[in-house]
PDB file of C-alpha atoms in Angstrom:
ATOM      1  CA  UNK A 213     -18.983 -17.705 -70.260  1.00  0.00           C
ATOM      2  CA  UNK A 214     -22.095 -18.740 -68.185  1.00  0.00           C
ATOM      3  CA  UNK A 215     -25.661 -18.974 -69.679  1.00  0.00           C
ATOM      4  CA  UNK A 216     -26.721 -16.059 -67.709  1.00  0.00           C
ATOM      5  CA  UNK A 217     -23.911 -13.937 -69.406  1.00  0.00           C
ATOM      6  CA  UNK A 218     -25.125 -15.092 -72.805  1.00  0.00           C
ATOM      7  CA  UNK A 219     -28.684 -14.189 -72.080  1.00  0.00           C
ATOM      8  CA  UNK A 220     -27.505 -10.754 -70.793  1.00  0.00           C
ATOM      9  CA  UNK A 221     -25.427 -10.160 -74.158  1.00  0.00           C
ATOM     10  CA  UNK A 222     -28.509 -11.142 -76.199  1.00  0.00           C
ATOM     11  CA  UNK A 223     -30.655  -8.688 -74.103  1.00  0.00           C
ATOM     12  CA  UNK A 224     -28.281  -5.820 -74.767  1.00  0.00           C
ATOM     13  CA  UNK A 225     -28.409  -6.675 -78.494  1.00  0.00           C
ATOM     14  CA  UNK A 226     -32.228  -6.905 -78.557  1.00  0.00           C
ATOM     15  CA  UNK A 227     -32.330  -3.467 -76.662  1.00  0.00           C
ATOM     16  CA  UNK A 228     -30.178  -1.664 -79.291  1.00  0.00           C
ATOM     17  CA  UNK A 229     -32.020  -3.312 -82.189  1.00  0.00           C
ATOM     18  CA  UNK A 230     -35.373  -2.405 -80.566  1.00  0.00           C
ATOM     19  CA  UNK A 231     -34.330   1.254 -80.237  1.00  0.00           C
ATOM     20  CA  UNK A 232     -34.006   1.380 -84.142  1.00  0.00           C
ATOM     21  CA  UNK A 233     -37.042  -0.720 -84.789  1.00  0.00           C
ATOM     22  CA  UNK A 234     -39.334   1.241 -82.312  1.00  0.00           C
ATOM     23  CA  UNK A 235     -37.863   4.881 -81.980  1.00  0.00           C
ATOM     24  CA  UNK A 236     -40.749   5.993 -79.913  1.00  0.00           C
ATOM     25  CA  UNK A 237     -39.583   3.664 -77.067  1.00  0.00           C
ATOM     26  CA  UNK A 238     -35.892   4.324 -77.809  1.00  0.00           C
ATOM     27  CA  UNK A 239     -35.259   5.964 -74.383  1.00  0.00           C
ATOM     28  CA  UNK A 240     -36.799   3.029 -72.524  1.00  0.00           C
ATOM     29  CA  UNK A 241     -34.719   0.546 -74.391  1.00  0.00           C
ATOM     30  CA  UNK A 242     -31.521   2.558 -73.956  1.00  0.00           C
ATOM     31  CA  UNK A 243     -32.269   2.621 -70.300  1.00  0.00           C
ATOM     32  CA  UNK A 244     -32.641  -1.159 -70.212  1.00  0.00           C
ATOM     33  CA  UNK A 245     -29.609  -1.784 -72.224  1.00  0.00           C
ATOM     34  CA  UNK A 246     -27.635   0.616 -69.956  1.00  0.00           C
ATOM     35  CA  UNK A 247     -28.546  -1.253 -66.867  1.00  0.00           C
ATOM     36  CA  UNK A 248     -27.761  -4.673 -68.386  1.00  0.00           C
ATOM     37  CA  UNK A 249     -24.261  -3.385 -69.594  1.00  0.00           C
ATOM     38  CA  UNK A 250     -23.607  -1.795 -66.085  1.00  0.00           C
ATOM     39  CA  UNK A 251     -24.286  -5.318 -64.376  1.00  0.00           C
ATOM     40  CA  UNK A 252     -22.259  -7.151 -67.092  1.00  0.00           C
ATOM     41  CA  UNK A 253     -19.288  -4.925 -66.369  1.00  0.00           C
ATOM     42  CA  UNK A 254     -19.514  -5.281 -62.561  1.00  0.00           C
ATOM     43  CA  UNK A 255     -20.056  -9.131 -62.722  1.00  0.00           C
ATOM     44  CA  UNK A 256     -17.833 -10.158 -65.683  1.00  0.00           C
ATOM     45  CA  UNK A 257     -15.563  -7.098 -66.790  1.00  0.00           C
ATOM     46  CA  UNK A 258     -15.261  -5.536 -70.128  1.00  0.00           C
ATOM     47  CA  UNK A 259     -15.147  -8.539 -72.397  1.00  0.00           C
ATOM     48  CA  UNK A 260     -19.023  -9.373 -72.414  1.00  0.00           C
ATOM     49  CA  UNK A 261     -19.740  -5.674 -72.625  1.00  0.00           C
ATOM     50  CA  UNK A 262     -17.579  -4.970 -75.695  1.00  0.00           C
ATOM     51  CA  UNK A 263     -18.958  -8.183 -77.267  1.00  0.00           C
ATOM     52  CA  UNK A 264     -22.556  -7.023 -76.688  1.00  0.00           C
ATOM     53  CA  UNK A 265     -21.809  -3.515 -77.895  1.00  0.00           C
ATOM     54  CA  UNK A 266     -20.219  -4.682 -81.072  1.00  0.00           C
ATOM     55  CA  UNK A 267     -23.058  -7.182 -81.825  1.00  0.00           C
ATOM     56  CA  UNK A 268     -25.716  -4.541 -80.927  1.00  0.00           C
ATOM     57  CA  UNK A 269     -24.060  -1.978 -83.150  1.00  0.00           C
ATOM     58  CA  UNK A 270     -24.027  -4.477 -86.001  1.00  0.00           C
ATOM     59  CA  UNK A 271     -27.712  -5.156 -85.605  1.00  0.00           C
ATOM     60  CA  UNK A 272     -28.523  -1.599 -85.465  1.00  0.00           C
ATOM     61  CA  UNK A 273     -26.367  -0.935 -88.767  1.00  0.00           C
ATOM     62  CA  UNK A 274     -28.393  -3.858 -90.429  1.00  0.00           C
ATOM     63  CA  UNK A 275     -31.754  -2.277 -89.527  1.00  0.00           C
ATOM     64  CA  UNK A 276     -30.871   1.363 -90.126  1.00  0.00           C
ATOM     65  CA  UNK A 277     -28.253   1.028 -92.908  1.00  0.00           C
ATOM     66  CA  UNK A 278     -26.150   3.758 -91.042  1.00  0.00           C
ATOM     67  CA  UNK A 279     -23.026   3.020 -89.145  1.00  0.00           C
ATOM     68  CA  UNK A 280     -23.424   6.249 -87.342  1.00  0.00           C
ATOM     69  CA  UNK A 281     -26.695   5.209 -85.788  1.00  0.00           C
ATOM     70  CA  UNK A 282     -25.144   1.967 -84.598  1.00  0.00           C
ATOM     71  CA  UNK A 283     -22.240   3.657 -82.965  1.00  0.00           C
ATOM     72  CA  UNK A 284     -24.427   6.292 -81.203  1.00  0.00           C
ATOM     73  CA  UNK A 285     -26.763   3.555 -79.833  1.00  0.00           C
ATOM     74  CA  UNK A 286     -23.842   1.488 -78.847  1.00  0.00           C
ATOM     75  CA  UNK A 287     -22.298   4.409 -76.831  1.00  0.00           C
ATOM     76  CA  UNK A 288     -25.764   5.295 -75.289  1.00  0.00           C
ATOM     77  CA  UNK A 289     -26.149   1.736 -73.899  1.00  0.00           C
ATOM     78  CA  UNK A 290     -22.498   1.182 -72.887  1.00  0.00           C
ATOM     79  CA  UNK A 291     -21.194   4.481 -71.793  1.00  0.00           C
ATOM     80  CA  UNK A 292     -23.481   5.732 -68.985  1.00  0.00           C
ATOM     81  CA  UNK A 293     -23.932   2.380 -67.105  1.00  0.00           C
ATOM     82  CA  UNK A 294     -20.346   1.356 -67.326  1.00  0.00           C
ATOM     83  CA  UNK A 295     -19.084   4.857 -66.408  1.00  0.00           C
ATOM     84  CA  UNK A 296     -21.330   4.828 -63.314  1.00  0.00           C
ATOM     85  CA  UNK A 297     -20.155   1.374 -62.222  1.00  0.00           C
ATOM     86  CA  UNK A 298     -16.392   2.348 -62.816  1.00  0.00           C
ATOM     87  CA  UNK A 299     -16.985   5.364 -60.555  1.00  0.00           C
ATOM     88  CA  UNK A 300     -18.843   3.131 -57.950  1.00  0.00           C
ATOM     89  CA  UNK A 301     -15.953   0.686 -57.859  1.00  0.00           C
ATOM     90  CA  UNK A 302     -13.629   3.635 -56.911  1.00  0.00           C
ATOM     91  CA  UNK A 303     -15.883   4.047 -53.730  1.00  0.00           C
ATOM     92  CA  UNK A 304     -17.011   7.531 -54.743  1.00  0.00           C
ATOM     93  CA  UNK A 305     -20.258   9.006 -53.740  1.00  0.00           C
ATOM     94  CA  UNK A 306     -23.598   9.393 -55.472  1.00  0.00           C
ATOM     95  CA  UNK A 307     -22.906  12.812 -56.852  1.00  0.00           C
ATOM     96  CA  UNK A 308     -19.732  11.489 -58.834  1.00  0.00           C
ATOM     97  CA  UNK A 309     -21.660   8.522 -60.065  1.00  0.00           C
ATOM     98  CA  UNK A 310     -24.649  10.417 -61.220  1.00  0.00           C
ATOM     99  CA  UNK A 311     -22.230  12.896 -62.961  1.00  0.00           C
ATOM    100  CA  UNK A 312     -20.642  10.033 -64.837  1.00  0.00           C
ATOM    101  CA  UNK A 313     -23.982   8.724 -65.891  1.00  0.00           C
ATOM    102  CA  UNK A 314     -25.278  12.081 -66.914  1.00  0.00           C
ATOM    103  CA  UNK A 315     -22.244  12.806 -69.077  1.00  0.00           C
ATOM    104  CA  UNK A 316     -22.594   9.459 -70.718  1.00  0.00           C
ATOM    105  CA  UNK A 317     -26.440  10.142 -71.766  1.00  0.00           C
ATOM    106  CA  UNK A 318     -25.562  13.779 -72.765  1.00  0.00           C
ATOM    107  CA  UNK A 319     -22.757  12.339 -75.170  1.00  0.00           C
ATOM    108  CA  UNK A 320     -25.339  10.066 -76.778  1.00  0.00           C
ATOM    109  CA  UNK A 321     -27.946  12.812 -77.070  1.00  0.00           C
ATOM    110  CA  UNK A 322     -25.570  15.314 -78.586  1.00  0.00           C
ATOM    111  CA  UNK A 323     -24.273  12.630 -81.056  1.00  0.00           C
ATOM    112  CA  UNK A 324     -27.968  11.914 -82.117  1.00  0.00           C
ATOM    113  CA  UNK A 325     -28.443  15.576 -82.754  1.00  0.00           C
ATOM    114  CA  UNK A 326     -25.295  15.630 -84.987  1.00  0.00           C
ATOM    115  CA  UNK A 327     -26.511  12.506 -86.921  1.00  0.00           C
ATOM    116  CA  UNK A 328     -29.835  14.242 -87.511  1.00  0.00           C
ATOM    117  CA  UNK A 329     -28.076  17.297 -88.867  1.00  0.00           C
ATOM    118  CA  UNK A 330     -25.741  15.246 -91.023  1.00  0.00           C
ATOM    119  CA  UNK A 331     -28.308  12.942 -92.552  1.00  0.00           C
ATOM    120  CA  UNK A 332     -31.308  15.317 -92.956  1.00  0.00           C
ATOM    121  CA  UNK A 333     -29.622  18.776 -92.806  1.00  0.00           C
ATOM    122  CA  UNK A 334     -32.058  20.022 -90.209  1.00  0.00           C
ATOM    123  CA  UNK A 335     -31.289  21.682 -86.884  1.00  0.00           C
ATOM    124  CA  UNK A 336     -33.353  19.822 -84.452  1.00  0.00           C
ATOM    125  CA  UNK A 337     -33.428  22.884 -82.096  1.00  0.00           C
ATOM    126  CA  UNK A 338     -34.784  25.161 -84.756  1.00  0.00           C
ATOM    127  CA  UNK A 339     -37.297  22.441 -85.781  1.00  0.00           C
ATOM    128  CA  UNK A 340     -38.598  22.218 -82.133  1.00  0.00           C
ATOM    129  CA  UNK A 341     -38.892  25.926 -81.952  1.00  0.00           C
ATOM    130  CA  UNK A 342     -40.650  26.046 -85.229  1.00  0.00           C
ATOM    131  CA  UNK A 343     -43.158  23.238 -84.184  1.00  0.00           C
ATOM    132  CA  UNK A 344     -43.960  24.992 -80.875  1.00  0.00           C
ATOM    133  CA  UNK A 345     -44.603  28.312 -82.626  1.00  0.00           C
ATOM    134  CA  UNK A 346     -46.980  26.499 -85.132  1.00  0.00           C
ATOM    135  CA  UNK A 347     -48.924  24.840 -82.209  1.00  0.00           C
ATOM    136  CA  UNK A 348     -49.236  28.161 -80.480  1.00  0.00           C
ATOM    137  CA  UNK A 349     -50.378  29.814 -83.645  1.00  0.00           C
ATOM    138  CA  UNK A 350     -52.942  27.171 -84.204  1.00  0.00           C
ATOM    139  CA  UNK A 351     -54.323  27.684 -80.613  1.00  0.00           C
ATOM    140  CA  UNK A 352     -54.778  31.492 -80.829  1.00  0.00           C
ATOM    141  CA  UNK A 353     -57.966  31.413 -82.912  1.00  0.00           C
ATOM    142  CA  UNK A 354     -59.569  29.260 -80.260  1.00  0.00           C
ATOM    143  CA  UNK A 355     -58.586  31.774 -77.527  1.00  0.00           C
ATOM    144  CA  UNK A 356     -60.060  34.489 -79.701  1.00  0.00           C
ATOM    145  CA  UNK A 357     -63.339  32.649 -79.972  1.00  0.00           C
ATOM    146  CA  UNK A 358     -63.444  32.013 -76.179  1.00  0.00           C
ATOM    147  CA  UNK A 359     -62.802  35.704 -75.518  1.00  0.00           C
ATOM    148  CA  UNK A 360     -65.589  36.879 -78.046  1.00  0.00           C
ATOM    149  CA  UNK A 361     -68.161  34.467 -76.739  1.00  0.00           C
ATOM    150  CA  UNK A 362     -67.485  35.432 -73.057  1.00  0.00           C
ATOM    151  CA  UNK A 363     -68.068  39.236 -73.883  1.00  0.00           C
ATOM    152  CA  UNK A 364     -64.591  40.262 -73.026  1.00  0.00           C
ATOM    153  CA  UNK A 365     -64.011  43.882 -74.015  1.00  0.00           C
ATOM    154  CA  UNK A 366     -60.893  44.896 -76.151  1.00  0.00           C
ATOM    155  CA  UNK A 367     -60.574  41.440 -77.698  1.00  0.00           C
ATOM    156  CA  UNK A 368     -57.907  42.743 -80.018  1.00  0.00           C
ATOM    157  CA  UNK A 369     -55.700  44.022 -77.171  1.00  0.00           C
ATOM    158  CA  UNK A 370     -56.150  40.873 -75.215  1.00  0.00           C
ATOM    159  CA  UNK A 371     -55.193  38.861 -78.292  1.00  0.00           C
ATOM    160  CA  UNK A 372     -52.055  40.863 -78.806  1.00  0.00           C
ATOM    161  CA  UNK A 373     -51.046  40.469 -75.179  1.00  0.00           C
ATOM    162  CA  UNK A 374     -51.662  36.773 -75.318  1.00  0.00           C
ATOM    163  CA  UNK A 375     -49.655  36.351 -78.627  1.00  0.00           C
ATOM    164  CA  UNK A 376     -46.831  38.259 -77.182  1.00  0.00           C
ATOM    165  CA  UNK A 377     -46.857  36.135 -73.979  1.00  0.00           C
ATOM    166  CA  UNK A 378     -46.810  32.871 -75.981  1.00  0.00           C
ATOM    167  CA  UNK A 379     -44.052  33.917 -78.207  1.00  0.00           C
ATOM    168  CA  UNK A 380     -42.006  34.918 -75.081  1.00  0.00           C
ATOM    169  CA  UNK A 381     -42.586  31.593 -73.446  1.00  0.00           C
ATOM    170  CA  UNK A 382     -41.573  29.842 -76.530  1.00  0.00           C
ATOM    171  CA  UNK A 383     -38.385  31.853 -76.754  1.00  0.00           C
ATOM    172  CA  UNK A 384     -37.672  31.278 -73.160  1.00  0.00           C
ATOM    173  CA  UNK A 385     -38.176  27.486 -73.495  1.00  0.00           C
ATOM    174  CA  UNK A 386     -35.908  27.378 -76.501  1.00  0.00           C
ATOM    175  CA  UNK A 387     -33.264  28.958 -74.457  1.00  0.00           C
ATOM    176  CA  UNK A 388     -33.746  26.369 -71.754  1.00  0.00           C
ATOM    177  CA  UNK A 389     -33.183  23.283 -73.886  1.00  0.00           C
ATOM    178  CA  UNK A 390     -29.679  22.708 -72.601  1.00  0.00           C
ATOM    179  CA  UNK A 391     -30.895  22.871 -68.952  1.00  0.00           C
ATOM    180  CA  UNK A 392     -33.917  20.558 -69.776  1.00  0.00           C
ATOM    181  CA  UNK A 393     -31.621  17.971 -71.558  1.00  0.00           C
ATOM    182  CA  UNK A 394     -29.122  18.055 -68.655  1.00  0.00           C
ATOM    183  CA  UNK A 395     -31.979  17.460 -66.200  1.00  0.00           C
ATOM    184  CA  UNK A 396     -33.515  14.555 -68.344  1.00  0.00           C
ATOM    185  CA  UNK A 397     -30.198  12.886 -68.665  1.00  0.00           C
ATOM    186  CA  UNK A 398     -29.573  13.178 -64.794  1.00  0.00           C
ATOM    187  CA  UNK A 399     -32.970  11.552 -64.094  1.00  0.00           C
ATOM    188  CA  UNK A 400     -31.991   8.879 -66.561  1.00  0.00           C
ATOM    189  CA  UNK A 401     -28.720   8.318 -64.755  1.00  0.00           C
ATOM    190  CA  UNK A 402     -30.424   8.081 -61.389  1.00  0.00           C
ATOM    191  CA  UNK A 403     -32.821   5.540 -62.656  1.00  0.00           C
ATOM    192  CA  UNK A 404     -30.086   3.369 -63.870  1.00  0.00           C
ATOM    193  CA  UNK A 405     -28.301   3.698 -60.655  1.00  0.00           C
ATOM    194  CA  UNK A 406     -31.307   2.721 -58.566  1.00  0.00           C
ATOM    195  CA  UNK A 407     -31.917  -0.413 -60.659  1.00  0.00           C
ATOM    196  CA  UNK A 408     -28.448  -1.467 -60.599  1.00  0.00           C
ATOM    197  CA  UNK A 409     -28.009  -0.960 -56.868  1.00  0.00           C
ATOM    198  CA  UNK A 410     -31.051  -3.181 -56.316  1.00  0.00           C
ATOM    199  CA  UNK A 411     -29.456  -5.906 -58.236  1.00  0.00           C
ATOM    200  CA  UNK A 412     -26.138  -5.546 -56.690  1.00  0.00           C
ATOM    201  CA  UNK A 413     -27.637  -5.747 -53.256  1.00  0.00           C
ATOM    202  CA  UNK A 414     -29.307  -8.950 -54.488  1.00  0.00           C
ATOM    203  CA  UNK A 415     -25.811 -10.240 -55.482  1.00  0.00           C
ATOM    204  CA  UNK A 416     -24.474  -9.327 -52.027  1.00  0.00           C
ATOM    205  CA  UNK A 417     -22.292  -6.481 -53.146  1.00  0.00           C
ATOM    206  CA  UNK A 418     -21.351  -3.754 -50.752  1.00  0.00           C
ATOM    207  CA  UNK A 419     -23.300  -0.532 -51.904  1.00  0.00           C
ATOM    208  CA  UNK A 420     -22.881   1.459 -48.622  1.00  0.00           C
ATOM    209  CA  UNK A 421     -20.873   4.032 -50.399  1.00  0.00           C
ATOM    210  CA  UNK A 422     -24.022   5.120 -52.281  1.00  0.00           C
ATOM    211  CA  UNK A 423     -25.896   7.830 -50.063  1.00  0.00           C
ATOM    212  CA  UNK A 424     -29.579   7.028 -49.649  1.00  0.00           C
ATOM    213  CA  UNK A 425     -32.018   9.471 -51.414  1.00  0.00           C
ATOM    214  CA  UNK A 426     -33.254  10.643 -48.119  1.00  0.00           C
ATOM    215  CA  UNK A 427     -29.826  12.017 -47.139  1.00  0.00           C
ATOM    216  CA  UNK A 428     -29.495  14.170 -50.364  1.00  0.00           C
ATOM    217  CA  UNK A 429     -28.529  17.726 -49.187  1.00  0.00           C
ATOM    218  CA  UNK A 430     -27.306  20.912 -51.117  1.00  0.00           C
ATOM    219  CA  UNK A 431     -24.495  22.598 -49.478  1.00  0.00           C
ATOM    220  CA  UNK A 432     -24.628  26.347 -48.703  1.00  0.00           C
ATOM    221  CA  UNK A 433     -22.187  27.174 -51.572  1.00  0.00           C
ATOM    222  CA  UNK A 434     -24.845  25.918 -54.084  1.00  0.00           C
ATOM    223  CA  UNK A 435     -27.419  28.075 -52.655  1.00  0.00           C
ATOM    224  CA  UNK A 436     -25.100  31.014 -53.061  1.00  0.00           C
ATOM    225  CA  UNK A 437     -24.499  29.969 -56.638  1.00  0.00           C
ATOM    226  CA  UNK A 438     -28.160  29.867 -57.259  1.00  0.00           C
ATOM    227  CA  UNK A 439     -28.629  33.463 -56.045  1.00  0.00           C
ATOM    228  CA  UNK A 440     -25.810  34.637 -58.179  1.00  0.00           C
ATOM    229  CA  UNK A 441     -27.116  32.990 -61.259  1.00  0.00           C
ATOM    230  CA  UNK A 442     -30.648  34.096 -60.649  1.00  0.00           C
ATOM    231  CA  UNK A 443     -29.314  37.761 -60.317  1.00  0.00           C
ATOM    232  CA  UNK A 444     -27.350  37.444 -63.613  1.00  0.00           C
ATOM    233  CA  UNK A 445     -30.265  35.916 -65.461  1.00  0.00           C
ATOM    234  CA  UNK A 446     -32.390  38.864 -64.419  1.00  0.00           C
ATOM    235  CA  UNK A 447     -29.908  41.802 -64.885  1.00  0.00           C
ATOM    236  CA  UNK A 448     -27.278  40.764 -67.411  1.00  0.00           C
ATOM    237  CA  UNK A 449     -27.479  42.752 -70.667  1.00  0.00           C
ATOM    238  CA  UNK A 450     -25.560  40.275 -72.934  1.00  0.00           C
ATOM    239  CA  UNK A 451     -27.972  37.722 -74.267  1.00  0.00           C
ATOM    240  CA  UNK A 452     -25.378  34.823 -74.256  1.00  0.00           C
ATOM    241  CA  UNK A 453     -24.409  35.457 -70.559  1.00  0.00           C
ATOM    242  CA  UNK A 454     -28.183  35.867 -69.569  1.00  0.00           C
ATOM    243  CA  UNK A 455     -29.040  32.663 -71.375  1.00  0.00           C
ATOM    244  CA  UNK A 456     -26.147  30.711 -69.656  1.00  0.00           C
ATOM    245  CA  UNK A 457     -27.083  32.028 -66.302  1.00  0.00           C
ATOM    246  CA  UNK A 458     -30.714  31.244 -66.935  1.00  0.00           C
ATOM    247  CA  UNK A 459     -29.872  27.564 -67.809  1.00  0.00           C
ATOM    248  CA  UNK A 460     -27.678  27.294 -64.644  1.00  0.00           C
ATOM    249  CA  UNK A 461     -30.537  28.681 -62.570  1.00  0.00           C
ATOM    250  CA  UNK A 462     -32.928  26.176 -63.930  1.00  0.00           C
ATOM    251  CA  UNK A 463     -30.679  23.354 -63.229  1.00  0.00           C
ATOM    252  CA  UNK A 464     -30.160  24.550 -59.560  1.00  0.00           C
ATOM    253  CA  UNK A 465     -33.809  25.117 -59.115  1.00  0.00           C
ATOM    254  CA  UNK A 466     -34.361  21.474 -60.170  1.00  0.00           C
ATOM    255  CA  UNK A 467     -31.552  20.209 -57.713  1.00  0.00           C
ATOM    256  CA  UNK A 468     -32.956  22.203 -54.779  1.00  0.00           C
ATOM    257  CA  UNK A 469     -36.553  20.866 -55.609  1.00  0.00           C
ATOM    258  CA  UNK A 470     -35.107  17.256 -55.381  1.00  0.00           C
ATOM    259  CA  UNK A 471     -33.433  18.203 -52.045  1.00  0.00           C
ATOM    260  CA  UNK A 472     -36.750  19.363 -50.851  1.00  0.00           C
ATOM    261  CA  UNK A 473     -38.421  16.098 -51.770  1.00  0.00           C
ATOM    262  CA  UNK A 474     -35.457  14.260 -50.257  1.00  0.00           C
ATOM    263  CA  UNK A 475     -36.141  16.172 -46.939  1.00  0.00           C
ATOM    264  CA  UNK A 476     -39.803  15.098 -47.012  1.00  0.00           C
ATOM    265  CA  UNK A 477     -38.853  11.474 -47.552  1.00  0.00           C
ATOM    266  CA  UNK A 478     -36.421  11.672 -44.605  1.00  0.00           C
ATOM    267  CA  UNK A 479     -38.969  12.923 -42.190  1.00  0.00           C
ATOM    268  CA  UNK A 480     -41.612  10.607 -43.542  1.00  0.00           C
ATOM    269  CA  UNK A 481     -39.247   7.625 -43.068  1.00  0.00           C
ATOM    270  CA  UNK A 482     -38.438   8.960 -39.432  1.00  0.00           C
ATOM    271  CA  UNK A 483     -41.954   9.229 -38.487  1.00  0.00           C
ATOM    272  CA  UNK A 484     -43.439   6.196 -40.147  1.00  0.00           C
ATOM    273  CA  UNK A 485     -40.549   3.447 -40.105  1.00  0.00           C
ATOM    274  CA  UNK A 486     -42.934   0.958 -41.745  1.00  0.00           C
ATOM    275  CA  UNK A 487     -42.910   1.218 -45.662  1.00  0.00           C
ATOM    276  CA  UNK A 488     -46.510   0.081 -45.896  1.00  0.00           C
ATOM    277  CA  UNK A 489     -47.730   2.914 -43.716  1.00  0.00           C
ATOM    278  CA  UNK A 490     -45.572   5.443 -45.661  1.00  0.00           C
ATOM    279  CA  UNK A 491     -46.938   4.226 -48.934  1.00  0.00           C
ATOM    280  CA  UNK A 492     -50.507   4.653 -47.733  1.00  0.00           C
ATOM    281  CA  UNK A 493     -49.764   8.113 -46.631  1.00  0.00           C
ATOM    282  CA  UNK A 494     -47.640   9.063 -49.680  1.00  0.00           C
ATOM    283  CA  UNK A 495     -50.401   8.128 -52.274  1.00  0.00           C
ATOM    284  CA  UNK A 496     -53.016  10.670 -51.173  1.00  0.00           C
ATOM    285  CA  UNK A 497     -50.198  13.280 -50.768  1.00  0.00           C
ATOM    286  CA  UNK A 498     -49.024  12.696 -54.443  1.00  0.00           C
ATOM    287  CA  UNK A 499     -52.614  13.016 -55.610  1.00  0.00           C
ATOM    288  CA  UNK A 500     -53.026  16.290 -53.674  1.00  0.00           C
ATOM    289  CA  UNK A 501     -49.682  17.648 -54.907  1.00  0.00           C
ATOM    290  CA  UNK A 502     -50.686  16.891 -58.534  1.00  0.00           C
ATOM    291  CA  UNK A 503     -53.886  18.541 -58.087  1.00  0.00           C
ATOM    292  CA  UNK A 504     -52.275  21.738 -56.842  1.00  0.00           C
ATOM    293  CA  UNK A 505     -49.477  21.916 -59.533  1.00  0.00           C
ATOM    294  CA  UNK A 506     -51.289  24.666 -61.443  1.00  0.00           C
ATOM    295  CA  UNK A 507     -51.393  27.181 -58.632  1.00  0.00           C
ATOM    296  CA  UNK A 508     -49.578  30.356 -59.410  1.00  0.00           C
ATOM    297  CA  UNK A 509     -47.882  30.560 -55.925  1.00  0.00           C
ATOM    298  CA  UNK A 510     -47.184  28.027 -53.151  1.00  0.00           C
ATOM    299  CA  UNK A 511     -47.588  24.951 -55.454  1.00  0.00           C
ATOM    300  CA  UNK A 512     -45.707  21.744 -54.560  1.00  0.00           C
ATOM    301  CA  UNK A 513     -42.682  22.516 -56.777  1.00  0.00           C
ATOM    302  CA  UNK A 514     -42.258  25.917 -55.133  1.00  0.00           C
ATOM    303  CA  UNK A 515     -42.642  24.472 -51.702  1.00  0.00           C
ATOM    304  CA  UNK A 516     -40.081  21.666 -52.326  1.00  0.00           C
ATOM    305  CA  UNK A 517     -37.640  24.206 -53.937  1.00  0.00           C
ATOM    306  CA  UNK A 518     -38.132  26.544 -50.769  1.00  0.00           C
ATOM    307  CA  UNK A 519     -37.574  23.588 -48.351  1.00  0.00           C
ATOM    308  CA  UNK A 520     -34.508  22.621 -50.318  1.00  0.00           C
ATOM    309  CA  UNK A 521     -32.861  26.079 -50.039  1.00  0.00           C
ATOM    310  CA  UNK A 522     -33.746  26.420 -46.398  1.00  0.00           C
ATOM    311  CA  UNK A 523     -32.341  23.006 -45.642  1.00  0.00           C
ATOM    312  CA  UNK A 524     -29.111  23.967 -47.419  1.00  0.00           C
ATOM    313  CA  UNK A 525     -28.681  26.663 -44.794  1.00  0.00           C
ATOM    314  CA  UNK A 526     -29.791  24.890 -41.705  1.00  0.00           C
ATOM    315  CA  UNK A 527     -29.372  21.172 -42.518  1.00  0.00           C
ATOM    316  CA  UNK A 528     -32.269  19.835 -40.462  1.00  0.00           C
ATOM    317  CA  UNK A 529     -31.257  16.156 -41.013  1.00  0.00           C
ATOM    318  CA  UNK A 530     -27.780  16.796 -39.397  1.00  0.00           C
ATOM    319  CA  UNK A 531     -29.544  18.592 -36.469  1.00  0.00           C
ATOM    320  CA  UNK A 532     -31.878  15.569 -36.368  1.00  0.00           C
ATOM    321  CA  UNK A 533     -28.787  13.432 -35.555  1.00  0.00           C
ATOM    322  CA  UNK A 534     -27.638  12.145 -38.918  1.00  0.00           C
ATOM    323  CA  UNK A 535     -23.998  12.576 -39.778  1.00  0.00           C
ATOM    324  CA  UNK A 536     -24.098  11.007 -43.133  1.00  0.00           C
ATOM    325  CA  UNK A 537     -26.032  13.761 -44.856  1.00  0.00           C
ATOM    326  CA  UNK A 538     -24.827  13.994 -48.497  1.00  0.00           C
TER     327      UNK A 538
END
């Protein structure tokens, strides 16, 4: 075993231990550990990965006095990155790789919720909902004071409508927790993939099977599924079916939004080949987009969503002469 491998094993152990020692930065340390484990797996196989995972779980157990915490952190560090690299070794595409990493992070997240339930007896979803309701109730007196000082007529009716709106938003957000978790895990998997691909290219590995972000495209069947799920979420009478359809709709919304951003990146790369020029143009564009986020209609998210849906029907990049659109 080379010195580089020993340093990598020590780094994985430190990431797992740091996730216990500094829980607020647990996600960051988990991502770092996942990247290191993925590179270890590609370069040296399973042996250093298993060794680092066992040592890391032991360190987590020593700090937390809980074997479950050590096992969950070990899985969170080992499973996503290694699963992604195992899929990459089979020469599969980006979708399959991201799916493997997302499932790995979802597994860790669900196990964390189970541990919290076992150790404290609390339902983390109920606690999150209760916390949001308390924060909303604490803000309502401030809104009442603003309405009274501004001379608005029918303050009580306005406050009643505002309270109902807040509680409806909180209930809707509680229903969307599965979709939000899935989106967060997918983002984490993509971050791990990007970092790993950078290191693998530096090592001289062939990464041509990974489709560039600028070629990300949603097929028409996904657009049809989006329309169906959106209709079900609006008109379904059963609460369970409506909640499931709403979660699927939000996930598809996020997917089409990313496809819209990919389309913009494609045309920017096509029109401005030099990366420095693209950066100089992108920085003010991002600043303007952030300033427009609060617009009720035609904000950047909605525009990217619309662009992704339209692109799924017409595939502008293939019409521009690209045959490798994902």
